[in-house]
Amino acid sequence: FHQCRYGYPNVQALEDVVSKYASHQIPLDTMWTDIDYMDAYKDFTLSPSNFPKTEMNEFVSKLHSNNQHYVVIIDPGIANQDGYPAWDDGKHQDLFIKDKSGSIFIGKVWPGTTAFPDFFHPGAMAYWNNEISKFLDLLPVDGLWIDMNEISNFCNGACVDDDDAVPIPGTLNISATAFNPVDPPYAIHNQGGGAALNVKTLDMDCVHSGNVLEYDAHNLFGLTESIATNKALEYLRKK
């Protein structure tokens, strides 16, 4: 069996679940943890109060001694907070998806306002590998559960003042005959009713490395994040 749910309050709760599986003689192969373990919901971190490094490493070590495994979730949204290494590294290397003006696109997910790695960027693989490497040094997990990579966004397109923005109509300075990714000539049944394409995701005129529009790359984000994550784990874990 694999055990997973949102809402574990601390590492003691994880230990209790594993212990009860054993006491009821239910085979448990892998324990999973949602975003609860993070420090303020930031990727590649541990909550110092509820999931401290020492206790978490003891927990994982005990799992491994019983031939069990541990998997945690990560999301692609990187909190745009100076001093947070995943943000500082990505910003320094210019690795985040851009809005149509060329600035870093800012959305919002669990940690608040966030940027999103551009896995089309030639340096993205090394960046993602480095962040995962540092996290494995912090806690030797056996796998990463990647989520929210539709890309999910709590705002409709770019966030304004950390609030949920309204869908943005077509505003590109293009001729009437040119293709407008924000308002394409054929509508889809988005959100069950023809909603704007940026509802709870990125603006379609965001730009990836190589001048690739989000409109054209949207359905590839999860795949490209999966490729980068898999390659990093294979390289770092030698498995």
Short mmCIF file of N, CA, C and O in Angstrom, two decimals, residues 59 69 79 85-86 89 110 119-120 122 136 140 158-159 169-170 175 185 189 196 201 209 237 239:
data_model
loop_
_atom_site.label_atom_id
_atom_site.label_comp_id
_atom_site.label_asym_id
_atom_site.label_seq_id
_atom_site.Cartn_x
_atom_site.Cartn_y
_atom_site.Cartn_z
N PHE A 59 12.85 10.02 10.72
CA PHE A 59 11.66 9.35 10.20
C PHE A 59 11.98 8.61 8.89
O PHE A 59 11.63 7.43 8.73
N HIS A 69 9.56 3.46 1.72
CA HIS A 69 9.99 4.62 0.96
C HIS A 69 9.19 5.86 1.34
O HIS A 69 8.10 5.77 1.93
N ALA A 79 8.16 30.78 -5.03
CA ALA A 79 7.84 32.03 -4.35
C ALA A 79 8.86 33.12 -4.72
O ALA A 79 10.06 32.90 -4.60
N PRO A 85 16.47 30.62 -1.91
CA PRO A 85 17.44 30.19 -2.92
C PRO A 85 16.85 29.82 -4.28
O PRO A 85 17.41 30.16 -5.32
N ALA A 86 15.71 29.11 -4.30
CA ALA A 86 15.15 28.69 -5.58
C ALA A 86 14.73 29.90 -6.42
O ALA A 86 14.82 29.87 -7.65
N ASP A 89 18.23 31.88 -7.36
CA ASP A 89 18.97 31.17 -8.41
C ASP A 89 18.29 31.33 -9.77
O ASP A 89 18.94 31.62 -10.78
N TRP A 110 0.29 28.27 -3.63
CA TRP A 110 0.25 28.09 -2.18
C TRP A 110 1.16 29.03 -1.38
O TRP A 110 0.73 29.52 -0.32
N PHE A 119 10.94 25.52 -18.56
CA PHE A 119 11.67 24.30 -18.87
C PHE A 119 12.07 24.21 -20.34
O PHE A 119 12.72 23.25 -20.75
N PHE A 120 11.71 25.22 -21.14
CA PHE A 120 12.24 25.33 -22.49
C PHE A 120 13.62 25.99 -22.48
O PHE A 120 14.35 25.92 -23.47
N PRO A 122 17.46 26.57 -22.01
CA PRO A 122 18.57 25.60 -22.03
C PRO A 122 19.24 25.40 -20.68
O PRO A 122 19.90 24.37 -20.48
N LEU A 136 17.66 16.98 -1.65
CA LEU A 136 18.00 15.61 -1.25
C LEU A 136 19.10 15.60 -0.19
O LEU A 136 19.15 14.68 0.65
N PRO A 140 16.70 12.87 2.35
CA PRO A 140 16.89 11.88 1.26
C PRO A 140 15.59 11.16 0.90
O PRO A 140 15.43 9.96 1.15
N ALA A 158 -1.93 37.10 -14.90
CA ALA A 158 -1.01 37.76 -13.98
C ALA A 158 -1.74 38.26 -12.74
O ALA A 158 -2.87 38.74 -12.82
N CYS A 159 -1.09 38.15 -11.58
CA CYS A 159 -1.68 38.63 -10.33
C CYS A 159 -1.43 40.12 -10.16
O CYS A 159 -0.37 40.64 -10.52
N PRO A 169 -8.67 40.65 -21.38
CA PRO A 169 -9.06 40.52 -22.78
C PRO A 169 -7.86 40.72 -23.69
O PRO A 169 -6.78 41.11 -23.25
N GLY A 170 -8.05 40.47 -24.98
CA GLY A 170 -6.96 40.65 -25.93
C GLY A 170 -6.46 42.08 -25.96
O GLY A 170 -7.21 43.00 -26.20
N SER A 175 -2.49 43.58 -35.73
CA SER A 175 -3.54 43.92 -36.68
C SER A 175 -4.73 42.99 -36.53
O SER A 175 -4.64 41.94 -35.91
N PRO A 185 -9.36 33.08 -32.83
CA PRO A 185 -10.59 33.19 -33.62
C PRO A 185 -11.58 32.05 -33.41
O PRO A 185 -12.72 32.14 -33.83
N HIS A 189 -14.53 25.33 -25.21
CA HIS A 189 -15.51 25.29 -24.12
C HIS A 189 -14.76 25.33 -22.79
O HIS A 189 -14.92 24.46 -21.93
N ALA A 196 -12.32 32.81 -20.55
CA ALA A 196 -11.04 33.23 -21.10
C ALA A 196 -9.98 32.15 -20.86
O ALA A 196 -10.02 31.43 -19.86
N THR A 201 -4.80 30.06 -14.79
CA THR A 201 -3.53 29.63 -15.38
C THR A 201 -2.78 30.86 -15.86
O THR A 201 -3.06 31.98 -15.44
N SER A 209 11.40 30.55 -23.42
CA SER A 209 12.67 30.66 -24.13
C SER A 209 12.51 30.26 -25.59
O SER A 209 11.76 29.33 -25.91
N ARG A 237 20.15 10.05 -7.73
CA ARG A 237 19.94 8.86 -6.91
C ARG A 237 20.60 7.62 -7.51
O ARG A 237 20.62 6.54 -6.89
N LYS A 239 19.60 5.69 -9.75
CA LYS A 239 18.65 4.60 -9.87
C LYS A 239 17.75 4.86 -11.07
O LYS A 239 17.52 5.99 -11.44
#
